[in-house]
Amino acid sequence: MLAALGSSAAVPAAPEQPAAPEIGARALIERIEAHHRSLPHFEARFEQRFSPRIFGRDRIETGRLIVKQPGRMRWDYETPEPKVFVSDGTNTWFHVPADQQVVVGSFAGGDDAAAAAVPGESTVNPLDFLTGGAAILDHFDAFAVGEESVGHRTVSLTPRGTGGEIQSLRLSVDGETGRILTIESEDPEGNLTTLAFRDYRTGPAPDDSLFTFTIPPGTDVVTASALRE
């Protein structure tokens, strides 16, 4: 589910005056950003669930996530099949060994040509919330803070502007620390992708080599923008 994992929300480069977020939403978002900026690196287990709006069953994939500032991450999928998504903070690689294919792109969610196709707009990747690298309220209107369960808070985000692959987002977090527990995104067709995180761990810093990718010989290379055409 590369499109869902690496999707970006289109936002105006010079946005209009945003709607004022609820006081609780602003405080929670500030807590989220501060917590994830404070983590120079971490590992976590993840479950990714893709729920189509109309046809088909939910697709569930699991694996391990490694994040290292600034903006680097590695998603090693383990079930139901091995694959890997790697970002060095600028470039991305998505390798599915069974398909003998690597999809290359940019962490912002599109190459320069794709960005230029929407004058006056830029993109923000919600995965950057995990690194504390995105100023959420610069790009999203926030509302509807609630409590899902004891200690777990939620905030709904709507991207400003149009043309992105994300219609809306919901973040579920630890209300005390601001640690992200789930990221749920809805695309314009109403399909949902939910990333759930558990077993956060910090320890020795991961080696930088984990955040680059060497394309195996004989592997087809395609660009993310070509797949979206």
mmCIF file of C-alpha atoms in Angstrom:
data_model
loop_
_atom_site.group_PDB
_atom_site.id
_atom_site.type_symbol
_atom_site.label_atom_id
_atom_site.label_comp_id
_atom_site.label_asym_id
_atom_site.label_seq_id
_atom_site.Cartn_x
_atom_site.Cartn_y
_atom_site.Cartn_z
ATOM 1 C CA MET A 1 0.000 0.000 0.000
ATOM 2 C CA LEU A 2 2.670 2.478 -1.035
ATOM 3 C CA ALA A 3 0.171 5.122 -2.134
ATOM 4 C CA ALA A 4 -1.467 5.121 1.271
ATOM 5 C CA LEU A 5 1.769 4.920 3.215
ATOM 6 C CA GLY A 6 3.520 7.739 1.414
ATOM 7 C CA SER A 7 0.578 9.941 0.508
ATOM 8 C CA SER A 8 0.801 13.666 0.985
ATOM 9 C CA ALA A 9 -1.785 16.313 1.566
ATOM 10 C CA ALA A 10 -1.726 19.228 -0.851
ATOM 11 C CA VAL A 11 -1.583 22.536 0.983
ATOM 12 C CA PRO A 12 -1.266 26.104 -0.262
ATOM 13 C CA ALA A 13 2.260 27.527 -0.166
ATOM 14 C CA ALA A 14 0.783 30.720 1.285
ATOM 15 C CA PRO A 15 -2.362 29.501 3.057
ATOM 16 C CA GLU A 16 -5.317 31.679 3.838
ATOM 17 C CA GLN A 17 -5.967 32.532 7.468
ATOM 18 C CA PRO A 18 -6.657 29.122 9.044
ATOM 19 C CA ALA A 19 -9.641 28.373 11.183
ATOM 20 C CA ALA A 20 -8.685 28.727 14.830
ATOM 21 C CA PRO A 21 -8.260 25.248 16.315
ATOM 22 C CA GLU A 22 -10.021 24.325 19.508
ATOM 23 C CA ILE A 23 -7.897 25.133 22.543
ATOM 24 C CA GLY A 24 -7.700 21.437 23.407
ATOM 25 C CA ALA A 25 -6.691 20.546 19.848
ATOM 26 C CA ARG A 26 -3.888 23.116 19.806
ATOM 27 C CA ALA A 27 -2.529 21.949 23.172
ATOM 28 C CA LEU A 28 -2.627 18.307 22.100
ATOM 29 C CA ILE A 29 -0.887 18.994 18.790
ATOM 30 C CA GLU A 30 1.836 20.961 20.553
ATOM 31 C CA ARG A 31 2.316 17.972 22.861
ATOM 32 C CA ILE A 32 2.533 15.590 19.878
ATOM 33 C CA GLU A 33 5.138 17.719 18.116
ATOM 34 C CA ALA A 34 7.218 18.253 21.252
ATOM 35 C CA HIS A 35 7.234 14.556 22.123
ATOM 36 C CA HIS A 36 8.303 13.343 18.691
ATOM 37 C CA ARG A 37 10.924 16.091 18.313
ATOM 38 C CA SER A 38 12.386 14.932 21.616
ATOM 39 C CA LEU A 39 13.067 11.432 20.255
ATOM 40 C CA PRO A 40 16.354 11.354 18.316
ATOM 41 C CA HIS A 41 15.428 7.831 17.240
ATOM 42 C CA PHE A 42 13.031 5.017 18.116
ATOM 43 C CA GLU A 43 11.702 1.643 16.999
ATOM 44 C CA ALA A 44 8.131 0.387 17.105
ATOM 45 C CA ARG A 45 5.969 -2.427 15.862
ATOM 46 C CA PHE A 46 3.294 -1.393 13.372
ATOM 47 C CA GLU A 47 0.097 -2.729 11.869
ATOM 48 C CA GLN A 48 -1.155 -1.227 8.624
ATOM 49 C CA ARG A 49 -4.807 -1.799 7.721
ATOM 50 C CA PHE A 50 -6.270 -0.790 4.352
ATOM 51 C CA SER A 51 -10.083 -0.685 4.379
ATOM 52 C CA PRO A 52 -11.677 -0.189 0.955
ATOM 53 C CA ARG A 53 -14.906 1.796 1.011
ATOM 54 C CA ILE A 54 -16.808 -0.437 -1.414
ATOM 55 C CA PHE A 55 -15.227 -3.682 -2.577
ATOM 56 C CA GLY A 56 -12.877 -6.174 -0.965
ATOM 57 C CA ARG A 57 -11.782 -7.142 2.490
ATOM 58 C CA ASP A 58 -9.456 -5.258 4.783
ATOM 59 C CA ARG A 59 -5.798 -5.891 4.035
ATOM 60 C CA ILE A 60 -3.627 -6.110 7.139
ATOM 61 C CA GLU A 61 0.177 -5.941 7.099
ATOM 62 C CA THR A 62 2.595 -5.905 10.022
ATOM 63 C CA GLY A 63 6.244 -5.185 10.609
ATOM 64 C CA ARG A 64 8.864 -3.027 12.285
ATOM 65 C CA LEU A 65 9.441 0.710 11.994
ATOM 66 C CA ILE A 66 12.739 2.508 12.679
ATOM 67 C CA VAL A 67 12.826 6.329 12.816
ATOM 68 C CA LYS A 68 15.886 8.547 13.148
ATOM 69 C CA GLN A 69 16.017 12.308 12.994
ATOM 70 C CA PRO A 70 16.164 14.252 10.822
ATOM 71 C CA GLY A 71 13.326 12.720 8.816
ATOM 72 C CA ARG A 72 14.689 9.221 8.245
ATOM 73 C CA MET A 73 12.603 6.085 8.519
ATOM 74 C CA ARG A 74 12.529 2.446 7.539
ATOM 75 C CA TRP A 75 9.412 0.264 7.377
ATOM 76 C CA ASP A 76 10.227 -3.449 7.208
ATOM 77 C CA TYR A 77 7.057 -5.354 6.365
ATOM 78 C CA GLU A 78 7.067 -8.932 7.618
ATOM 79 C CA THR A 79 3.543 -10.251 6.992
ATOM 80 C CA PRO A 80 1.846 -11.258 4.791
ATOM 81 C CA GLU A 81 4.922 -10.767 2.564
ATOM 82 C CA PRO A 82 8.315 -9.117 3.006
ATOM 83 C CA LYS A 83 8.837 -5.652 1.557
ATOM 84 C CA VAL A 84 10.509 -2.450 2.661
ATOM 85 C CA PHE A 85 9.842 1.289 2.507
ATOM 86 C CA VAL A 86 12.897 3.483 3.161
ATOM 87 C CA SER A 87 13.198 7.256 3.411
ATOM 88 C CA ASP A 88 16.387 9.250 3.893
ATOM 89 C CA GLY A 89 14.274 12.343 4.585
ATOM 90 C CA THR A 90 14.333 13.419 0.950
ATOM 91 C CA ASN A 91 14.168 10.329 -1.249
ATOM 92 C CA THR A 92 12.074 7.186 -0.828
ATOM 93 C CA TRP A 93 12.340 3.620 -2.035
ATOM 94 C CA PHE A 94 9.590 1.002 -1.862
ATOM 95 C CA HIS A 95 10.801 -2.508 -2.684
ATOM 96 C CA VAL A 96 8.544 -5.515 -3.173
ATOM 97 C CA PRO A 97 10.858 -8.486 -3.794
ATOM 98 C CA ALA A 98 8.023 -10.682 -5.102
ATOM 99 C CA ASP A 99 7.326 -8.117 -7.850
ATOM 100 C CA GLN A 100 11.031 -7.479 -8.567
ATOM 101 C CA GLN A 101 10.197 -3.780 -8.515
ATOM 102 C CA VAL A 102 11.353 -0.645 -6.683
ATOM 103 C CA VAL A 103 9.233 2.499 -6.626
ATOM 104 C CA VAL A 104 11.333 5.634 -6.111
ATOM 105 C CA GLY A 105 9.944 8.986 -5.082
ATOM 106 C CA SER A 106 10.366 11.908 -2.733
ATOM 107 C CA PHE A 107 9.340 12.075 0.900
ATOM 108 C CA ALA A 108 7.128 15.066 0.142
ATOM 109 C CA GLY A 109 4.978 12.687 -1.865
ATOM 110 C CA GLY A 110 5.842 13.665 -5.415
ATOM 111 C CA ASP A 111 8.720 14.611 -7.678
ATOM 112 C CA ASP A 112 9.413 18.187 -8.823
ATOM 113 C CA ALA A 113 7.305 17.772 -11.931
ATOM 114 C CA ALA A 114 4.328 16.570 -9.930
ATOM 115 C CA ALA A 115 4.640 19.463 -7.510
ATOM 116 C CA ALA A 116 4.907 21.955 -10.349
ATOM 117 C CA ALA A 117 1.677 20.613 -11.830
ATOM 118 C CA VAL A 118 -0.250 22.265 -8.995
ATOM 119 C CA PRO A 119 0.814 25.947 -9.034
ATOM 120 C CA GLY A 120 1.008 27.597 -5.653
ATOM 121 C CA GLU A 121 0.767 24.349 -3.707
ATOM 122 C CA SER A 122 3.254 22.220 -1.834
ATOM 123 C CA THR A 123 2.877 18.882 -0.087
ATOM 124 C CA VAL A 124 3.342 17.588 3.419
ATOM 125 C CA ASN A 125 3.731 13.928 4.315
ATOM 126 C CA PRO A 126 1.809 12.941 7.470
ATOM 127 C CA LEU A 127 4.464 10.333 8.228
ATOM 128 C CA ASP A 128 6.662 13.300 9.140
ATOM 129 C CA PHE A 129 4.499 13.659 12.258
ATOM 130 C CA LEU A 130 6.469 10.691 13.621
ATOM 131 C CA THR A 131 9.717 12.645 13.409
ATOM 132 C CA GLY A 132 8.311 15.893 14.784
ATOM 133 C CA GLY A 133 9.387 17.463 11.515
ATOM 134 C CA ALA A 134 6.004 18.832 10.403
ATOM 135 C CA ALA A 135 4.330 21.911 11.857
ATOM 136 C CA ILE A 136 0.860 20.394 11.828
ATOM 137 C CA LEU A 137 -1.148 23.583 12.275
ATOM 138 C CA ASP A 138 0.677 25.221 9.365
ATOM 139 C CA HIS A 139 -0.942 22.692 7.028
ATOM 140 C CA PHE A 140 -4.107 21.364 8.661
ATOM 141 C CA ASP A 141 -7.225 22.628 10.385
ATOM 142 C CA ALA A 142 -7.708 20.745 13.663
ATOM 143 C CA PHE A 143 -10.956 19.948 15.414
ATOM 144 C CA ALA A 144 -13.019 17.344 17.263
ATOM 145 C CA VAL A 145 -10.661 16.393 20.037
ATOM 146 C CA GLY A 146 -12.120 13.506 22.016
ATOM 147 C CA GLU A 147 -11.208 10.641 24.296
ATOM 148 C CA GLU A 148 -11.330 7.194 22.681
ATOM 149 C CA SER A 149 -10.424 5.382 25.867
ATOM 150 C CA VAL A 150 -8.780 6.163 29.165
ATOM 151 C CA GLY A 151 -5.665 8.243 28.451
ATOM 152 C CA HIS A 152 -6.081 8.134 24.667
ATOM 153 C CA ARG A 153 -6.994 11.371 22.885
ATOM 154 C CA THR A 154 -7.925 11.937 19.259
ATOM 155 C CA VAL A 155 -7.719 14.928 16.966
ATOM 156 C CA SER A 156 -9.142 15.248 13.455
ATOM 157 C CA LEU A 157 -7.166 17.080 10.775
ATOM 158 C CA THR A 158 -8.343 18.478 7.455
ATOM 159 C CA PRO A 159 -5.693 19.551 4.926
ATOM 160 C CA ARG A 160 -5.978 23.046 3.510
ATOM 161 C CA GLY A 161 -6.124 23.235 -0.258
ATOM 162 C CA THR A 162 -7.147 20.607 -2.777
ATOM 163 C CA GLY A 163 -5.512 18.107 -5.082
ATOM 164 C CA GLY A 164 -3.823 15.887 -2.529
ATOM 165 C CA GLU A 165 -4.312 12.179 -2.010
ATOM 166 C CA ILE A 166 -5.568 12.678 1.555
ATOM 167 C CA GLN A 167 -9.067 13.888 2.362
ATOM 168 C CA SER A 168 -8.785 13.810 6.141
ATOM 169 C CA LEU A 169 -6.673 12.465 9.005
ATOM 170 C CA ARG A 170 -7.294 11.324 12.553
ATOM 171 C CA LEU A 171 -4.527 10.987 15.112
ATOM 172 C CA SER A 172 -4.942 8.921 18.262
ATOM 173 C CA VAL A 173 -2.282 9.656 20.858
ATOM 174 C CA ASP A 174 -1.308 9.110 24.438
ATOM 175 C CA GLY A 175 -2.942 12.135 26.012
ATOM 176 C CA GLU A 176 -0.222 12.570 28.617
ATOM 177 C CA THR A 177 2.921 12.205 26.512
ATOM 178 C CA GLY A 178 1.698 13.043 22.986
ATOM 179 C CA ARG A 179 3.056 9.768 21.574
ATOM 180 C CA ILE A 180 1.254 8.832 18.366
ATOM 181 C CA LEU A 181 -0.648 5.552 18.646
ATOM 182 C CA THR A 182 -2.535 5.544 15.331
ATOM 183 C CA ILE A 183 -2.665 7.572 12.125
ATOM 184 C CA GLU A 184 -5.861 7.095 10.120
ATOM 185 C CA SER A 185 -6.079 8.651 6.665
ATOM 186 C CA GLU A 186 -9.009 8.807 4.252
ATOM 187 C CA ASP A 187 -8.453 9.282 0.535
ATOM 188 C CA PRO A 188 -10.854 11.162 -1.771
ATOM 189 C CA GLU A 189 -12.604 7.861 -2.668
ATOM 190 C CA GLY A 190 -13.351 7.107 0.971
ATOM 191 C CA ASN A 191 -10.797 4.331 1.448
ATOM 192 C CA LEU A 192 -9.176 4.230 4.886
ATOM 193 C CA THR A 193 -5.588 3.409 5.826
ATOM 194 C CA THR A 194 -4.819 2.997 9.506
ATOM 195 C CA LEU A 195 -1.310 2.712 10.932
ATOM 196 C CA ALA A 196 -1.218 1.510 14.556
ATOM 197 C CA PHE A 197 1.989 1.584 16.615
ATOM 198 C CA ARG A 198 2.995 -0.321 19.755
ATOM 199 C CA ASP A 199 6.099 -1.381 21.663
ATOM 200 C CA TYR A 200 7.944 1.896 21.202
ATOM 201 C CA ARG A 201 11.601 1.458 22.124
ATOM 202 C CA THR A 202 14.650 3.685 22.284
ATOM 203 C CA GLY A 203 18.171 2.336 22.492
ATOM 204 C CA PRO A 204 21.439 2.594 20.587
ATOM 205 C CA ALA A 205 21.174 4.887 17.579
ATOM 206 C CA PRO A 206 20.467 2.944 14.371
ATOM 207 C CA ASP A 207 23.153 3.052 11.723
ATOM 208 C CA ASP A 208 22.624 5.597 8.952
ATOM 209 C CA SER A 209 23.033 2.841 6.358
ATOM 210 C CA LEU A 210 19.546 1.588 7.253
ATOM 211 C CA PHE A 211 18.060 4.696 5.641
ATOM 212 C CA THR A 212 19.521 4.291 2.177
ATOM 213 C CA PHE A 213 18.588 1.640 -0.340
ATOM 214 C CA THR A 214 20.671 -0.151 -2.951
ATOM 215 C CA ILE A 215 18.514 -1.323 -5.834
ATOM 216 C CA PRO A 216 19.117 -5.040 -6.480
ATOM 217 C CA PRO A 217 20.375 -5.985 -9.949
ATOM 218 C CA GLY A 218 17.608 -6.954 -12.351
ATOM 219 C CA THR A 219 14.951 -4.999 -10.447
ATOM 220 C CA ASP A 220 12.521 -2.797 -12.360
ATOM 221 C CA VAL A 221 12.572 0.848 -11.273
ATOM 222 C CA VAL A 222 9.479 3.039 -11.564
ATOM 223 C CA THR A 223 8.677 6.470 -10.167
ATOM 224 C CA ALA A 224 5.856 7.154 -7.738
ATOM 225 C CA SER A 225 4.536 9.912 -10.000
ATOM 226 C CA ALA A 226 4.293 7.479 -12.942
ATOM 227 C CA LEU A 227 2.143 5.121 -10.877
ATOM 228 C CA ARG A 228 -0.280 7.938 -10.082
ATOM 229 C CA GLU A 229 -0.819 8.846 -13.740
#
